[in-house]
Amino acid sequence: MSGSYDECAGGDDTMDSFWEVGNYKRAVKRFDDGHRLCNDLMGCLQERAKIEKAYGDQLTAWSKRWRQLIEKGPQYGSVERAWLAVMTEAERVSELHQDVKNNLLNEDVEKVKNWQKEAYHKQMIGGFKEAKEAEEGFKKAQKPWAKKLKEMEAAKKTYHMACKEEKLAAAREANGKTEASVTPDQQKKLHEKVDKCKQDTQKAKEKYEKSLEELSKCTPQYMECMEQVFDQCQQHEVKRLTFLKEALLDIKRHLNLTENQSYATIYRELERTILAANTQEDLKWFSNNHGPGMHMNWPIFEEYNPDQAAAPPKKKKPDGAPPTPSTDHVAPPGDRSSVSSYEKNQAYSTEWSDDEQPAAYSGNENGGNGNSFEDDSSTGRGVRVRALYDYEGQEQDELTFKAGDELTKTEDEDEQGWCRGRLDNGREGLYPANYVEPI
């Protein structure tokens, strides 16, 4: 539409004016354009909804993957919880973007669709009722003026032709006076022709002026009728533009997450969790669970008991009674009793360097075999074993089984005589190596 406006502003006003016969069609075309623009807006919103969904899905997948890696990794305590809070942020933001998608499709697109259906009524023969009514209104308003215009154009043409004939006759008469071959009778006839042409020209001029006067008289009524029809078109366009503005404000409200209280809450909680990280508590926890603060059942003399196989010295008490839970190395609330899924006796590397290249994050730290957080036990290795004796787990990280039960050994026996295994119900934990045998 802007291109047509430029043409009106800078072109020949008499050839491109709204008042010219048939030039009302641009006003009628707005009905078709308005319907098409509704379709364009719905298509635009549907594409944005796909983007919001894809972004939300990517956030969820990213959060799930890294939550598993962090939980299996060497980080522990309150700093681990702070790191995991970033994953929680991603999950909650993903939900908000899914809400954006739903709002765009279920509210905004539906709102545009319903308004379009109410504003534009399709006809069986094609086109829209509103456009047809405007077309007929303009034709009716323009018909009398167009008839007068046609008559005026014909009178104008007749007058101009008469002027041309008069000019030619005058030229012939002037030439006849200078030529000796032209007789007096011929000169008289040329003079009579000039007089007749002048009379015809005068009559044509009077008729032209009269038709132009009649056209001018009906022009005000023509303009009034045309403006009435145009105003009706404008009223419909006002409704469309007003609706479009309101719809765009709704869209902005759905897209602008900063106006969503839940969005602000997510980052307040994330900041609170990160600020709650306590270095000294984490160091104390590590010392109590994997350092000098750990409980130790030092070796003592035990009598031989042929009826019961001896459990590894780590858990046995001096009198040979079943081991009881120890509170010395129980993790603080919210922590695990072991460092993620790493072995209890895992040797942690202290070779950290600030010179590591960004490429280290690409999964090449472990010889190119994956992320450094990934647990070796995820490779699927395992040996099936059968219990020789009943064993009741004494701590949360120990398994309980009956003689004859089968389980999967996932890690070999350590120097203290303990293995890590997995029951068929999926539970993992430690058990005495000498309580089972390979199948």
Short mmCIF file of C-alpha atoms in Angstrom, two decimals, residues 263-430:
data_model
loop_
_atom_site.label_atom_id
_atom_site.label_comp_id
_atom_site.label_asym_id
_atom_site.label_seq_id
_atom_site.Cartn_x
_atom_site.Cartn_y
_atom_site.Cartn_z
CA TYR A 263 10.45 -15.89 35.89
CA ALA A 264 11.78 -13.49 38.51
CA THR A 265 11.26 -16.10 41.25
CA ILE A 266 13.40 -18.62 39.36
CA TYR A 267 16.44 -16.37 39.48
CA ARG A 268 15.88 -15.26 43.06
CA GLU A 269 15.86 -18.90 44.14
CA LEU A 270 18.89 -19.66 41.98
CA GLU A 271 20.83 -16.80 43.52
CA ARG A 272 19.76 -17.85 47.03
CA THR A 273 20.94 -21.43 46.44
CA ILE A 274 24.30 -20.28 45.05
CA LEU A 275 24.87 -17.86 47.93
CA ALA A 276 24.06 -20.67 50.38
CA ALA A 277 27.12 -22.64 49.23
CA ASN A 278 29.39 -23.03 52.29
CA THR A 279 33.03 -23.88 51.66
CA GLN A 280 33.86 -24.86 55.24
CA GLU A 281 30.85 -27.17 55.58
CA ASP A 282 31.75 -28.89 52.30
CA LEU A 283 35.35 -29.38 53.43
CA LYS A 284 34.20 -30.76 56.78
CA TRP A 285 31.80 -33.15 55.06
CA PHE A 286 34.53 -34.42 52.76
CA SER A 287 36.92 -34.90 55.69
CA ASN A 288 34.30 -36.88 57.62
CA ASN A 289 33.36 -39.06 54.67
CA HIS A 290 36.61 -39.42 52.75
CA GLY A 291 39.35 -38.07 55.00
CA PRO A 292 40.80 -38.29 58.49
CA GLY A 293 37.39 -37.77 60.06
CA MET A 294 36.16 -41.18 58.89
CA HIS A 295 35.43 -43.92 61.42
CA MET A 296 37.84 -46.86 61.43
CA ASN A 297 37.42 -50.28 63.00
CA TRP A 298 41.02 -51.02 63.68
CA PRO A 299 42.00 -54.74 63.46
CA ILE A 300 41.57 -56.70 66.71
CA PHE A 301 41.92 -60.33 67.64
CA GLU A 302 38.89 -62.47 66.72
CA GLU A 303 38.16 -66.11 67.61
CA TYR A 304 37.56 -68.49 64.75
CA ASN A 305 33.85 -69.17 64.07
CA PRO A 306 33.32 -72.05 61.60
CA ASP A 307 29.54 -71.44 61.33
CA GLN A 308 29.75 -67.94 59.90
CA ALA A 309 31.95 -66.47 57.23
CA ALA A 310 33.77 -63.37 58.37
CA ALA A 311 32.81 -60.10 56.81
CA PRO A 312 35.59 -57.75 55.76
CA PRO A 313 37.30 -56.02 58.69
CA LYS A 314 35.85 -52.64 57.69
CA LYS A 315 32.48 -53.52 59.18
CA LYS A 316 33.19 -56.07 61.93
CA LYS A 317 33.04 -55.15 65.58
CA PRO A 318 35.38 -56.74 68.20
CA ASP A 319 32.79 -59.21 69.44
CA GLY A 320 31.89 -60.44 65.92
CA ALA A 321 28.33 -59.12 66.17
CA PRO A 322 26.56 -57.76 63.06
CA PRO A 323 27.79 -54.26 62.22
CA THR A 324 25.62 -51.36 63.38
CA PRO A 325 25.07 -48.13 61.50
CA SER A 326 27.74 -45.54 62.16
CA THR A 327 26.91 -41.83 62.39
CA ASP A 328 30.53 -40.78 61.99
CA HIS A 329 30.37 -40.44 58.25
CA VAL A 330 26.69 -39.94 57.48
CA ALA A 331 26.26 -37.17 54.95
CA PRO A 332 24.54 -33.92 55.96
CA PRO A 333 20.85 -33.58 54.98
CA GLY A 334 20.57 -33.30 51.23
CA ASP A 335 23.99 -34.88 50.56
CA ARG A 336 24.81 -38.41 49.53
CA SER A 337 26.84 -40.72 51.76
CA SER A 338 29.31 -41.17 48.94
CA VAL A 339 30.78 -38.76 46.41
CA SER A 340 28.25 -39.06 43.56
CA SER A 341 28.65 -42.42 41.83
CA TYR A 342 32.42 -42.45 42.17
CA GLU A 343 34.07 -45.29 44.06
CA LYS A 344 34.46 -44.84 47.79
CA ASN A 345 38.18 -45.14 47.42
CA GLN A 346 38.46 -43.16 44.17
CA ALA A 347 41.81 -41.45 43.77
CA TYR A 348 41.01 -37.81 42.87
CA SER A 349 43.39 -36.00 40.58
CA THR A 350 44.76 -32.70 41.85
CA GLU A 351 46.40 -31.74 38.59
CA TRP A 352 44.31 -28.70 37.74
CA SER A 353 45.64 -26.15 35.30
CA ASP A 354 44.48 -22.72 34.21
CA ASP A 355 46.13 -23.34 30.85
CA GLU A 356 43.53 -25.85 29.71
CA GLN A 357 42.06 -25.00 26.34
CA PRO A 358 38.31 -24.60 25.78
CA ALA A 359 38.42 -27.75 23.70
CA ALA A 360 38.65 -29.65 26.99
CA TYR A 361 34.89 -29.33 27.26
CA SER A 362 34.37 -31.27 24.05
CA GLY A 363 34.73 -34.60 25.84
CA ASN A 364 38.41 -35.25 25.07
CA GLU A 365 39.70 -35.12 28.66
CA ASN A 366 39.43 -38.87 29.10
CA GLY A 367 41.39 -39.84 26.06
CA GLY A 368 38.59 -38.71 23.77
CA ASN A 369 36.14 -41.17 25.32
CA GLY A 370 33.56 -38.75 26.71
CA ASN A 371 32.93 -36.13 29.34
CA SER A 372 35.15 -36.08 32.43
CA PHE A 373 32.04 -36.32 34.60
CA GLU A 374 30.89 -39.59 33.11
CA ASP A 375 31.19 -42.65 35.34
CA ASP A 376 33.22 -45.64 34.15
CA SER A 377 30.47 -47.91 35.46
CA SER A 378 28.18 -46.63 32.68
CA THR A 379 30.06 -48.81 30.17
CA GLY A 380 27.81 -51.75 31.11
CA ARG A 381 30.53 -54.02 32.65
CA GLY A 382 29.26 -56.50 35.24
CA VAL A 383 29.70 -60.06 36.50
CA ARG A 384 26.83 -62.18 37.79
CA VAL A 385 27.41 -63.62 41.29
CA ARG A 386 25.41 -65.72 43.81
CA ALA A 387 25.17 -65.09 47.56
CA LEU A 388 26.66 -67.81 49.79
CA TYR A 389 25.25 -66.36 53.01
CA ASP A 390 22.57 -64.02 54.22
CA TYR A 391 23.77 -60.45 54.61
CA GLU A 392 21.92 -57.54 56.21
CA GLY A 393 23.22 -54.15 55.11
CA GLN A 394 24.41 -52.14 58.10
CA GLU A 395 24.58 -48.77 56.38
CA GLN A 396 22.58 -46.99 53.71
CA ASP A 397 25.17 -47.67 51.04
CA GLU A 398 25.18 -51.45 51.66
CA LEU A 399 23.07 -54.13 50.00
CA THR A 400 20.88 -56.67 51.79
CA PHE A 401 20.38 -60.17 50.33
CA LYS A 402 19.67 -63.80 51.21
CA ALA A 403 21.77 -66.86 50.51
CA GLY A 404 21.09 -68.02 46.97
CA ASP A 405 20.14 -64.56 45.65
CA GLU A 406 21.82 -63.50 42.42
CA LEU A 407 23.18 -60.03 41.72
CA THR A 408 25.58 -58.21 39.40
CA LYS A 409 29.06 -57.23 40.55
CA THR A 410 29.80 -53.85 38.95
CA GLU A 411 33.17 -53.08 40.61
CA ASP A 412 35.94 -55.41 41.75
CA GLU A 413 36.93 -55.99 45.36
CA ASP A 414 38.86 -53.17 47.00
CA GLU A 415 41.74 -53.48 49.47
CA GLN A 416 39.30 -53.66 52.37
CA GLY A 417 37.36 -56.59 50.91
CA TRP A 418 34.26 -54.78 49.62
CA CYS A 419 32.66 -54.96 46.19
CA ARG A 420 30.05 -52.76 44.56
CA GLY A 421 27.07 -54.50 42.98
CA ARG A 422 23.51 -54.12 41.75
CA LEU A 423 20.48 -56.15 42.75
CA ASP A 424 17.97 -57.21 40.12
CA ASN A 425 15.56 -54.57 41.45
CA GLY A 426 18.06 -51.91 40.40
CA ARG A 427 19.42 -50.99 43.87
CA GLU A 428 23.21 -50.48 43.96
CA GLY A 429 25.55 -50.60 46.92
CA LEU A 430 28.44 -52.34 48.69
#
